[in-house]
PDB file of C-alpha atoms in Angstrom:
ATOM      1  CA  UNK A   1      62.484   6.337 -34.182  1.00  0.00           C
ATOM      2  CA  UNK A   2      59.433   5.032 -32.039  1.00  0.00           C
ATOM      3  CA  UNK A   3      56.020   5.988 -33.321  1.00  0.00           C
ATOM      4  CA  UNK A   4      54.752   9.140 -32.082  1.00  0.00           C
ATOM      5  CA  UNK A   5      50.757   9.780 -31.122  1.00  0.00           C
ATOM      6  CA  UNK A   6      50.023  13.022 -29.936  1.00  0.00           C
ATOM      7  CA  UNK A   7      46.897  15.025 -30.852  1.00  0.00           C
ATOM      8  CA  UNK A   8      46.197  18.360 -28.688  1.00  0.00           C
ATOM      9  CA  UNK A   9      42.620  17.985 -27.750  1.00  0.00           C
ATOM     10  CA  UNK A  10      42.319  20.258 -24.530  1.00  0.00           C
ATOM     11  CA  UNK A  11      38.677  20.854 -24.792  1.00  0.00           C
ATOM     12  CA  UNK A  12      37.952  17.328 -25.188  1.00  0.00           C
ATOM     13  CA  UNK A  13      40.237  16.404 -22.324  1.00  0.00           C
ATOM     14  CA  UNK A  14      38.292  18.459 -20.523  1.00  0.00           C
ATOM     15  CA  UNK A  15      34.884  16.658 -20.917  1.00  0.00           C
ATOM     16  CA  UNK A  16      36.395  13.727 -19.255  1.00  0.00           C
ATOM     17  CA  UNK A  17      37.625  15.962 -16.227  1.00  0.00           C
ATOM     18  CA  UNK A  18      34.126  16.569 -15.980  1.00  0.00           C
ATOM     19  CA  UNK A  19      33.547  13.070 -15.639  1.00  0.00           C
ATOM     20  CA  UNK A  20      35.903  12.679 -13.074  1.00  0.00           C
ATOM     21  CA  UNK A  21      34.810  15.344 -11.094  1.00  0.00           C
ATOM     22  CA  UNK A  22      31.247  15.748 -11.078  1.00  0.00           C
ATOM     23  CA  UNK A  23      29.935  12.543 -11.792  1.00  0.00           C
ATOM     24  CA  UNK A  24      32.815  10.809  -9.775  1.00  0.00           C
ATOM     25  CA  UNK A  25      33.334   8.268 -13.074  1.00  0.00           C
ATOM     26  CA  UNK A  26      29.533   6.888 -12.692  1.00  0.00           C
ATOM     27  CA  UNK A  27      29.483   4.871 -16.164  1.00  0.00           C
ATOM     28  CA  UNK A  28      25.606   5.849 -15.860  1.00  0.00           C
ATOM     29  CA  UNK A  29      25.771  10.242 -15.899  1.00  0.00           C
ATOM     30  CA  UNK A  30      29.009   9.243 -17.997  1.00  0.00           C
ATOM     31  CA  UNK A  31      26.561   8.039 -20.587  1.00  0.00           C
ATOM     32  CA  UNK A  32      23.973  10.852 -20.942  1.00  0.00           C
ATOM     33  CA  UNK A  33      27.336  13.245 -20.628  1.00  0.00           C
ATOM     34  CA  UNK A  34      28.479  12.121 -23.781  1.00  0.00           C
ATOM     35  CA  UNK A  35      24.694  12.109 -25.039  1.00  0.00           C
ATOM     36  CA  UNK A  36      24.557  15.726 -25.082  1.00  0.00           C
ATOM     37  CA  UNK A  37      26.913  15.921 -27.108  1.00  0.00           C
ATOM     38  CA  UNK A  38      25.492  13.535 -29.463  1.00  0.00           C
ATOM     39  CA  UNK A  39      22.098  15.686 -29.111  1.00  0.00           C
ATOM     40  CA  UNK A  40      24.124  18.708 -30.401  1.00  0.00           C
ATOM     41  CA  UNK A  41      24.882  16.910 -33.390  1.00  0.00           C
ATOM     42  CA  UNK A  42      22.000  15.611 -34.301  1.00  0.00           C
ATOM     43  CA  UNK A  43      20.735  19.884 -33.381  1.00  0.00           C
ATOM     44  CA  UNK A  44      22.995  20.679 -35.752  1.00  0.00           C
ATOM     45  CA  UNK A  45      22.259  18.962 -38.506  1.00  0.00           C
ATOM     46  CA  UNK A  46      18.675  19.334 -38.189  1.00  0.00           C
ATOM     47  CA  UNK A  47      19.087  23.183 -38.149  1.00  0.00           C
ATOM     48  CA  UNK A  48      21.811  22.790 -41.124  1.00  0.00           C
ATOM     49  CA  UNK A  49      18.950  20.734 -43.488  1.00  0.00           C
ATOM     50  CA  UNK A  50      16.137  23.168 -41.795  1.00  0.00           C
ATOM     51  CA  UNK A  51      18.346  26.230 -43.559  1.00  0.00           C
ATOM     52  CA  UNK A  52      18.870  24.234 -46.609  1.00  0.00           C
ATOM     53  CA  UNK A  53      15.954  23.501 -47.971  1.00  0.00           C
ATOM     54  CA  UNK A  54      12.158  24.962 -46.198  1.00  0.00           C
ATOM     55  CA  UNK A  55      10.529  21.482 -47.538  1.00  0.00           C
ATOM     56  CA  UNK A  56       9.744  19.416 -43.782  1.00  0.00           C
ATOM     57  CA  UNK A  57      10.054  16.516 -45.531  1.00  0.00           C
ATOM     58  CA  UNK A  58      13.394  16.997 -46.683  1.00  0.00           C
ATOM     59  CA  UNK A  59      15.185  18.459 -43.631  1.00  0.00           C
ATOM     60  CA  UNK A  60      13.105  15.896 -41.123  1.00  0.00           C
ATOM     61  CA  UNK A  61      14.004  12.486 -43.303  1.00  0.00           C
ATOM     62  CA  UNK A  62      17.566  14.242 -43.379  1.00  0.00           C
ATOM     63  CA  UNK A  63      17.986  14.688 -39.814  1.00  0.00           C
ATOM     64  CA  UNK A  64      16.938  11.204 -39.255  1.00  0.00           C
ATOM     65  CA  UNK A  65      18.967   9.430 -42.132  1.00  0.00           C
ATOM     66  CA  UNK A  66      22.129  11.254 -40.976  1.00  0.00           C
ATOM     67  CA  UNK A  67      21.458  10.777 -36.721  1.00  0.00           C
ATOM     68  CA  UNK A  68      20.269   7.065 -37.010  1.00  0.00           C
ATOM     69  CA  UNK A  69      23.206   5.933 -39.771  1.00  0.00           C
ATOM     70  CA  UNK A  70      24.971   2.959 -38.376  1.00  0.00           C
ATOM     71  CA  UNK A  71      28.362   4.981 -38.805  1.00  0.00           C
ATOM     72  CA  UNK A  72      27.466   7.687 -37.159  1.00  0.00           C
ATOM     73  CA  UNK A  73      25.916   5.887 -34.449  1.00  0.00           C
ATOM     74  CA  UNK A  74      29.123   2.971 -34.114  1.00  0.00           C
ATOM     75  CA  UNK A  75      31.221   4.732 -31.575  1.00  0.00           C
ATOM     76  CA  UNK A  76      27.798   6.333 -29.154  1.00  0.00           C
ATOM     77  CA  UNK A  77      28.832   3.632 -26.542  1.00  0.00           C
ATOM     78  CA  UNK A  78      32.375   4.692 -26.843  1.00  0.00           C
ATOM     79  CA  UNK A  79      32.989   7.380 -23.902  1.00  0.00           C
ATOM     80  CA  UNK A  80      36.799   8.216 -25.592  1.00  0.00           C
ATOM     81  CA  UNK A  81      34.773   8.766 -28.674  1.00  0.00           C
ATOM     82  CA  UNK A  82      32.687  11.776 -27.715  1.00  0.00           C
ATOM     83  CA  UNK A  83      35.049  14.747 -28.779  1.00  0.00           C
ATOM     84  CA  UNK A  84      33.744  13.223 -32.371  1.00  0.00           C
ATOM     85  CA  UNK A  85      30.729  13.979 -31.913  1.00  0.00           C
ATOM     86  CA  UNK A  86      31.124  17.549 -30.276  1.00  0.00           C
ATOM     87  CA  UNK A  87      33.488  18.291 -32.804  1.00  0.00           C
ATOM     88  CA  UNK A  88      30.995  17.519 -35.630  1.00  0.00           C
ATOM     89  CA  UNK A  89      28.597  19.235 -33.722  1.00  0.00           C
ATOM     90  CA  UNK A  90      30.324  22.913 -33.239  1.00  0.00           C
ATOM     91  CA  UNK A  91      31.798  22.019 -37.169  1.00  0.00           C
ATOM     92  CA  UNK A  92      28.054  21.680 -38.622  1.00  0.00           C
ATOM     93  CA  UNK A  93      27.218  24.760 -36.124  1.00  0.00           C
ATOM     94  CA  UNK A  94      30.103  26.529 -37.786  1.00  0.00           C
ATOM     95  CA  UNK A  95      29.024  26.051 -41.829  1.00  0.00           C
ATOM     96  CA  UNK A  96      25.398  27.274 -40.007  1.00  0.00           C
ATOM     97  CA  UNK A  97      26.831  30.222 -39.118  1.00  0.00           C
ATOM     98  CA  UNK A  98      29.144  31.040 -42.111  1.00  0.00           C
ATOM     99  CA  UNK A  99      26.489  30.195 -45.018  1.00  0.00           C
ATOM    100  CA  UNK A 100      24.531  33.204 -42.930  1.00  0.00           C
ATOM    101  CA  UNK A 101      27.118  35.412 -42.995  1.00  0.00           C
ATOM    102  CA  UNK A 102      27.268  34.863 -46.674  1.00  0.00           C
ATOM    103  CA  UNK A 103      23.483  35.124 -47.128  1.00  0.00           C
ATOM    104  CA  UNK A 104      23.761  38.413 -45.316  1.00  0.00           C
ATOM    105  CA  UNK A 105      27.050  39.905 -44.826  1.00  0.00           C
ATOM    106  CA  UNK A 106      26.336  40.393 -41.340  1.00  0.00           C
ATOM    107  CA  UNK A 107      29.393  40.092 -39.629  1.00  0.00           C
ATOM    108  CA  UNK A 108      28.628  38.841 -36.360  1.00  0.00           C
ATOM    109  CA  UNK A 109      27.750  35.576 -38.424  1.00  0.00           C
ATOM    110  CA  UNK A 110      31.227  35.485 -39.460  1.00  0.00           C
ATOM    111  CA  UNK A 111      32.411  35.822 -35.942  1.00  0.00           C
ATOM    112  CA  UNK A 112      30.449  33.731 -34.714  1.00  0.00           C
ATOM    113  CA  UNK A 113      31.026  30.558 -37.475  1.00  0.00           C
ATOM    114  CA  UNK A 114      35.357  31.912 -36.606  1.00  0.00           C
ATOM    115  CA  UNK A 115      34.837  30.998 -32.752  1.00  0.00           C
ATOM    116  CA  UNK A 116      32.855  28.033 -33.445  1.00  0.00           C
ATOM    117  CA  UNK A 117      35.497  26.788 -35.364  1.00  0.00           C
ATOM    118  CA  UNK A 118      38.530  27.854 -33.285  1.00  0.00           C
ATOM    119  CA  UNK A 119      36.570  26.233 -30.129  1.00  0.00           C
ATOM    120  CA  UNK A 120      36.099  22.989 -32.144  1.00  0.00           C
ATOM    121  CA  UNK A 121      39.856  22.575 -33.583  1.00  0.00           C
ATOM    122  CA  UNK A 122      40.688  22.526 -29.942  1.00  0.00           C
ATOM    123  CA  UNK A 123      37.981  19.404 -29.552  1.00  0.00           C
ATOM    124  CA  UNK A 124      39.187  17.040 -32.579  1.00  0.00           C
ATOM    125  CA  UNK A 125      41.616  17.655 -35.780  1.00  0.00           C
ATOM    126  CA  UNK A 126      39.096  16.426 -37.654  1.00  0.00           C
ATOM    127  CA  UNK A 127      37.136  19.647 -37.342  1.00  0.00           C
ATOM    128  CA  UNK A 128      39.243  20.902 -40.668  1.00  0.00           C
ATOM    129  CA  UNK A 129      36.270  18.483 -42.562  1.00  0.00           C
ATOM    130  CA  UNK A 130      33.938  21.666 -42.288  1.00  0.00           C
ATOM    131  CA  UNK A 131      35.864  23.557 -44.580  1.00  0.00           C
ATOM    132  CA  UNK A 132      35.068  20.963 -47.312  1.00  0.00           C
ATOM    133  CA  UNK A 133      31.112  22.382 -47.072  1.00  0.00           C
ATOM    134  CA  UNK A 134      32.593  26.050 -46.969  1.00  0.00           C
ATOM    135  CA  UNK A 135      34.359  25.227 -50.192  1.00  0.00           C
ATOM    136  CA  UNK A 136      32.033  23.376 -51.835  1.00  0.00           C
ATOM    137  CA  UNK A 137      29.088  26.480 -50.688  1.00  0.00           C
ATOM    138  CA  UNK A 138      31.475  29.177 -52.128  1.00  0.00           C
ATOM    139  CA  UNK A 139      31.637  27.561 -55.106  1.00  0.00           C
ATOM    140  CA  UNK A 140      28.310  26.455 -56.342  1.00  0.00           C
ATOM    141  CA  UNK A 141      25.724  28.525 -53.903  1.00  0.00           C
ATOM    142  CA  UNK A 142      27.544  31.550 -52.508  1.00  0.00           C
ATOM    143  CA  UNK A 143      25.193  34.566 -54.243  1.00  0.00           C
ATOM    144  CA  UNK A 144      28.177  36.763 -54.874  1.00  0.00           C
ATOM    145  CA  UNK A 145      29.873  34.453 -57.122  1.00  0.00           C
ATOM    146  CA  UNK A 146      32.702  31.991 -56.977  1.00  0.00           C
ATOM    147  CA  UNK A 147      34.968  34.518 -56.877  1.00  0.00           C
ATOM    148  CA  UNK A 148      34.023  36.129 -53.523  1.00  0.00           C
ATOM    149  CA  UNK A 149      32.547  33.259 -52.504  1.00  0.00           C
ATOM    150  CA  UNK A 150      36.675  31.812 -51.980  1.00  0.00           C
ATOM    151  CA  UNK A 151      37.859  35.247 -50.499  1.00  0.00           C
ATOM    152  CA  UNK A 152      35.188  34.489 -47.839  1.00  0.00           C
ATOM    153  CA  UNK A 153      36.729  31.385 -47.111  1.00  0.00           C
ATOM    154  CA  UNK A 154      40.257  32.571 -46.537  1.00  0.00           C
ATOM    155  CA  UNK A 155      40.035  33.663 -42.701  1.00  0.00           C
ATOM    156  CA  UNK A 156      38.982  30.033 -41.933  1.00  0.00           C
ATOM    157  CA  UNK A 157      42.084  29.173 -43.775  1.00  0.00           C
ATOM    158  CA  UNK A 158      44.345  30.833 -42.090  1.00  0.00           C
ATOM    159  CA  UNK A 159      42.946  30.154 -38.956  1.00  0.00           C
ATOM    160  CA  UNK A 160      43.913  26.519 -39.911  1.00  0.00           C
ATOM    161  CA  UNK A 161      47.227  27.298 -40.986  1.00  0.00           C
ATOM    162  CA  UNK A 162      48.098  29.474 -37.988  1.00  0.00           C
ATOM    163  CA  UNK A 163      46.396  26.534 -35.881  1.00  0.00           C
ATOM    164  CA  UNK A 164      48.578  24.384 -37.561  1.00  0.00           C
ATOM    165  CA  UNK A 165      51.679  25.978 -37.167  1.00  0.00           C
ATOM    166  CA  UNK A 166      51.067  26.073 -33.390  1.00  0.00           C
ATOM    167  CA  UNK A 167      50.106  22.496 -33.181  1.00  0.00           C
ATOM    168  CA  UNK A 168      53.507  21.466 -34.824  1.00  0.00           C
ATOM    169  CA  UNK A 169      55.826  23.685 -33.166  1.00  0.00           C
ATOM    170  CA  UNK A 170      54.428  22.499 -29.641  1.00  0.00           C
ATOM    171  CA  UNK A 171      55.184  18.587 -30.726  1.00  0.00           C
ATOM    172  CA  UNK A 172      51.872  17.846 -31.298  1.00  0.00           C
ATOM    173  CA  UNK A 173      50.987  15.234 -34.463  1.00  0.00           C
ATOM    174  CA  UNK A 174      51.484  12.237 -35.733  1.00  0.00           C
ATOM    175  CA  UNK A 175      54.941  10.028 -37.027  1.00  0.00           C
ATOM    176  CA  UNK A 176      55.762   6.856 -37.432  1.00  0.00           C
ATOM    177  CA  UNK A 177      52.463   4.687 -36.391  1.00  0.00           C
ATOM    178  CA  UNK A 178      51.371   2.825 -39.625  1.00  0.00           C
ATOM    179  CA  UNK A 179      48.208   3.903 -39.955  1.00  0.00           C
ATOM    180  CA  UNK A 180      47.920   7.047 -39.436  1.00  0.00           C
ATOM    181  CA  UNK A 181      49.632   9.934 -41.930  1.00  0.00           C
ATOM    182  CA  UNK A 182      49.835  13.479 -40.331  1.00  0.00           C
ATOM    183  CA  UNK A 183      49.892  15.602 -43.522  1.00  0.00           C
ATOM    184  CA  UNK A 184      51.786  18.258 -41.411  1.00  0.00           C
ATOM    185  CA  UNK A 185      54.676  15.896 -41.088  1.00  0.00           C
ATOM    186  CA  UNK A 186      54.581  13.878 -43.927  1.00  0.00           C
ATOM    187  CA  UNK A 187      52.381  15.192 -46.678  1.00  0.00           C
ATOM    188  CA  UNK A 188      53.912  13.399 -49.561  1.00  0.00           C
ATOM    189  CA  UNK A 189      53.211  10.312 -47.617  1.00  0.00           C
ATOM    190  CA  UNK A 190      49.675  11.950 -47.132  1.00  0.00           C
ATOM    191  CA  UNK A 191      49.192  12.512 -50.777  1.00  0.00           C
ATOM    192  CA  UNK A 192      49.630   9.075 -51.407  1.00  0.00           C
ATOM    193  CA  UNK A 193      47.917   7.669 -49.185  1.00  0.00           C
ATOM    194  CA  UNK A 194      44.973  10.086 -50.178  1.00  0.00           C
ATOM    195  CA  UNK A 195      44.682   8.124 -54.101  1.00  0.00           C
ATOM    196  CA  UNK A 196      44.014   5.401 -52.113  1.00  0.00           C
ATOM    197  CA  UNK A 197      41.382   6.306 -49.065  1.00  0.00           C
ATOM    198  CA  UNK A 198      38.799   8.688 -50.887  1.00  0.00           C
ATOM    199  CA  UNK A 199      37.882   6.237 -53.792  1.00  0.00           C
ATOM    200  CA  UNK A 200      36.892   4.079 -51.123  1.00  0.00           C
ATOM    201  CA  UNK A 201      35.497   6.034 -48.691  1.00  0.00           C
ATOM    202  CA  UNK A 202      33.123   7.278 -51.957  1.00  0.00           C
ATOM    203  CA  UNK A 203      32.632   3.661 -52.981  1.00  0.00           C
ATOM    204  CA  UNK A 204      31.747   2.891 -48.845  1.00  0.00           C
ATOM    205  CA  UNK A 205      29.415   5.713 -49.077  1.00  0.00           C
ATOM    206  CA  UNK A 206      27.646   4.609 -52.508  1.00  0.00           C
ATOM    207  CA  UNK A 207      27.060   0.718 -51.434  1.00  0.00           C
ATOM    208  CA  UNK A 208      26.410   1.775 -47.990  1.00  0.00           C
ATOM    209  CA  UNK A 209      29.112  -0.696 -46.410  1.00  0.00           C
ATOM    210  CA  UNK A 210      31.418   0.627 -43.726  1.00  0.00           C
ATOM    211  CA  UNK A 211      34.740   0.676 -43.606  1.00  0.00           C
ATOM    212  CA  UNK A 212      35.316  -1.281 -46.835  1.00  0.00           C
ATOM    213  CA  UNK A 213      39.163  -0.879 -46.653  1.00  0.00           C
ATOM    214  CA  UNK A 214      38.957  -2.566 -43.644  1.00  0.00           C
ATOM    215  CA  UNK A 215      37.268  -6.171 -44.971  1.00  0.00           C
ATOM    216  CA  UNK A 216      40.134  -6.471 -47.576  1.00  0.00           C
ATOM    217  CA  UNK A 217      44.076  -7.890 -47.100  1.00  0.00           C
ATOM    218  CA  UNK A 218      46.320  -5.733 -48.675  1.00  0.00           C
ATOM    219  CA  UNK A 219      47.373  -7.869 -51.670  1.00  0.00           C
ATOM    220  CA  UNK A 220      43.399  -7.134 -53.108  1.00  0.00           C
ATOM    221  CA  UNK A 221      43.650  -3.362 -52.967  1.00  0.00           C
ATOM    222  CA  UNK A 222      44.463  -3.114 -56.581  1.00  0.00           C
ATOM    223  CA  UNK A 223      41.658  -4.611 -57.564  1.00  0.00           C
ATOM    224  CA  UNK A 224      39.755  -2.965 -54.703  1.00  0.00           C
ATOM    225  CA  UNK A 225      40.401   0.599 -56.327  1.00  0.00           C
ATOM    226  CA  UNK A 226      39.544  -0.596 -59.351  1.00  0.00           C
ATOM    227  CA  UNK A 227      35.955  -1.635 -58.778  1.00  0.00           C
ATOM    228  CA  UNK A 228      35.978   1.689 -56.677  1.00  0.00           C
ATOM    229  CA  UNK A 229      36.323   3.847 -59.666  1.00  0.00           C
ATOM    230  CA  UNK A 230      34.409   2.149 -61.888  1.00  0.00           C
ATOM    231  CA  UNK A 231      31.328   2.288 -59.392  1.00  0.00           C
ATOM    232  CA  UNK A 232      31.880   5.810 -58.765  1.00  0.00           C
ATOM    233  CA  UNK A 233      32.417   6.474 -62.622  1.00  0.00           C
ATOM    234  CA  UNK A 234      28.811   5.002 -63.088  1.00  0.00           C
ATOM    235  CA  UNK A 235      26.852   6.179 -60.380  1.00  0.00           C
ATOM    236  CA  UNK A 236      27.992   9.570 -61.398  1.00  0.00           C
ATOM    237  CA  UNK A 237      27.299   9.024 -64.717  1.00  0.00           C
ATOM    238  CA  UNK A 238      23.380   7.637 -63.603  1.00  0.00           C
ATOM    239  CA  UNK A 239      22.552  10.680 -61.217  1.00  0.00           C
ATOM    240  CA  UNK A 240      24.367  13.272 -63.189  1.00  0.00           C
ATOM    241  CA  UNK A 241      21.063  15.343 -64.513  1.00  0.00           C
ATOM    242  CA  UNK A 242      20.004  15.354 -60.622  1.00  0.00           C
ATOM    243  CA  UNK A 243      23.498  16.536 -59.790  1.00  0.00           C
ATOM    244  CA  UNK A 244      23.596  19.399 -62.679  1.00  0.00           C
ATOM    245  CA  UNK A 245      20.222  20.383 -61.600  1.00  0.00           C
ATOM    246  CA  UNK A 246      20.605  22.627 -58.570  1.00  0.00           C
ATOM    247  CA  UNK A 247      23.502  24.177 -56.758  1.00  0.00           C
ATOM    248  CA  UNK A 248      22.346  22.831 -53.715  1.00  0.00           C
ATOM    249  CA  UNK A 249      23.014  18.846 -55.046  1.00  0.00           C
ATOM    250  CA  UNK A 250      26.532  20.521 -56.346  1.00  0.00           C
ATOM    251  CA  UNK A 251      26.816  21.657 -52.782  1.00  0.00           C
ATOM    252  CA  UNK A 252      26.024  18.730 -51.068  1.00  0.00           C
ATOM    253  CA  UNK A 253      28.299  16.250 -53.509  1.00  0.00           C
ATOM    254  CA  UNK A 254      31.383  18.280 -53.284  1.00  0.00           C
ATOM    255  CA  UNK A 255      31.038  19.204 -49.994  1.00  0.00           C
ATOM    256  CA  UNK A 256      31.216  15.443 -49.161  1.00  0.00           C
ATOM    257  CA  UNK A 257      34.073  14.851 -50.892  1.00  0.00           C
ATOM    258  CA  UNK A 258      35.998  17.081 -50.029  1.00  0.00           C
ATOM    259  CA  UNK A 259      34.933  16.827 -46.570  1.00  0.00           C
ATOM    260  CA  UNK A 260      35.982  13.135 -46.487  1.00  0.00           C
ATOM    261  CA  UNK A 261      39.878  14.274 -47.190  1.00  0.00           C
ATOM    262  CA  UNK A 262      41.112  14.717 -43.837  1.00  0.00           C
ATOM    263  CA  UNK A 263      39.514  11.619 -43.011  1.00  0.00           C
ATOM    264  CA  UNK A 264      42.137  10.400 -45.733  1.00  0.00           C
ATOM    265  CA  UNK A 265      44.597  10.999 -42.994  1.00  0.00           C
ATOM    266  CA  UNK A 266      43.768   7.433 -41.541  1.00  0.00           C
ATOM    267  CA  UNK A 267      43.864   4.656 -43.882  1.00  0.00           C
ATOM    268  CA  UNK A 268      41.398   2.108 -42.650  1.00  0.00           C
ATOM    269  CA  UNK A 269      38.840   5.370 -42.753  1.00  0.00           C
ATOM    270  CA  UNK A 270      35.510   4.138 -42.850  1.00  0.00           C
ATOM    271  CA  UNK A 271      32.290   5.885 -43.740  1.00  0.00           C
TER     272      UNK A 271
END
């Protein structure tokens, strides 16, 4: 059997059609086009560290580190690449809105944070990252406990699953192209390849090299996760009074881990 590409990103799709229409192709409004979206990201994240912690100098220096780092900022230039950054965008509007709804138990918070997601799984797959942050927030910072604080994750669960389910049964996904596992086809194969990806991804992340996977044959990947682990093992070990110290750091740490396990999905996954 061939291998099979398929994502469903209608929404996405759609941003191009845009393109096409309005600005007749123009490489130029193509450009800012896929700036806005960029814009909303960087919005986003802003208002996300704003939230977080009150302290300007912390959300400000956040906002910039995360907008102006070279992996985030790779793939601007990239017109095919912009349903990345809208989907990060509505994904980092989403947590917004759910870590309200959990501050308050207003439920238009929760409706709103539902939509945004929804909207966004319809941009990029890789929009299931976000519930990586909701994990981590019900765990460590949600102020009803642990407990509740995974009950009040489960409708964005099952709005995966039942997006899932959807996606699969309509031929959508990946098989067969190297690369790329599709845990809803193959998630042993997934599993596996998951050992390998998110001890480098975490290693990437700590020496602040992209795409380390990427800058080694396979023969040296042994060795490779290895070194990983031990530098993860140590750094952990350094900054582990900072990381007991608050729920937020708890938040932030686990968040990003788990976050990064979708992105597990592609093996040469870079930062």
């Amino acid at each position: 059997q061939s291998g099979v590409m398929q994502p469903y990103r209608p929404l996405a799709a759609a941003t191009h059609w845009v393109d096409y229409t309005f600005f007749k192709s123009d490489l130029y409004w193509v450009q800012w086009h896929s700036l806005v979206y960029f814009l909303l990201f960087s919005l986003g994240g802003f208002l996300l560290y704003k939230h977080l912690d009150k302290n300007p100098w912390v959300y400000v220096v956040a906002a910039l580190m995360l907008v102006f780092d070279l992996s985030v900022m790779a793939n601007l230039q990239w017109v095919a690449a912009r349903n990345s950054y809208l989907a990060v965008g509505l994904g980092v509007f989403s947590l917004l809105w759910f870590i309200r709804w959990r501050e308050t138990d207003r439920w238009h918070w929760l409706l709103l944070s539902l939509v945004t997601m929804i909207i966004s799984l319809f941009v990029a797959e890789a929009t299931i990252a976000v519930m990586g942050y909701m994990g981590a927030y019900a765990l460590f910072m949600d102020r009803k406990g642990w407990l509740k604080g995974c009950l009040g994750v489960i409708p964005f669960f099952l709005t995966v699953i039942v997006w899932r389910v959807l996606y699969s049964a309509e031929g959508f996904g990946a098989i067969g192209i190297g690369l790329y596992v599709d845990p809803g086809r193959d998630m042993v194969g997934f599993l596996e390849q998951l050992v390998v990806v998110i001890p480098m991804i975490c290693f990437s992340q700590i020496i602040g090299i992209d795409d380390v996977i990427g800058g080694f044959s396979l023969d040296t990947w042994s060795t490779l996760r290895i070194i990983s682990w031990s530098v993860i093992i140590v750094t952990l070990f350094c900054l582990r009074r900072f990381i007991l110290s608050t729920p937020l750091a708890k938040f932030m740490l686990v968040g990003s881990v788990l976050a990064a396990v979708p992105l597990a999905s592609l093996l040469s996954a870079g930062t």
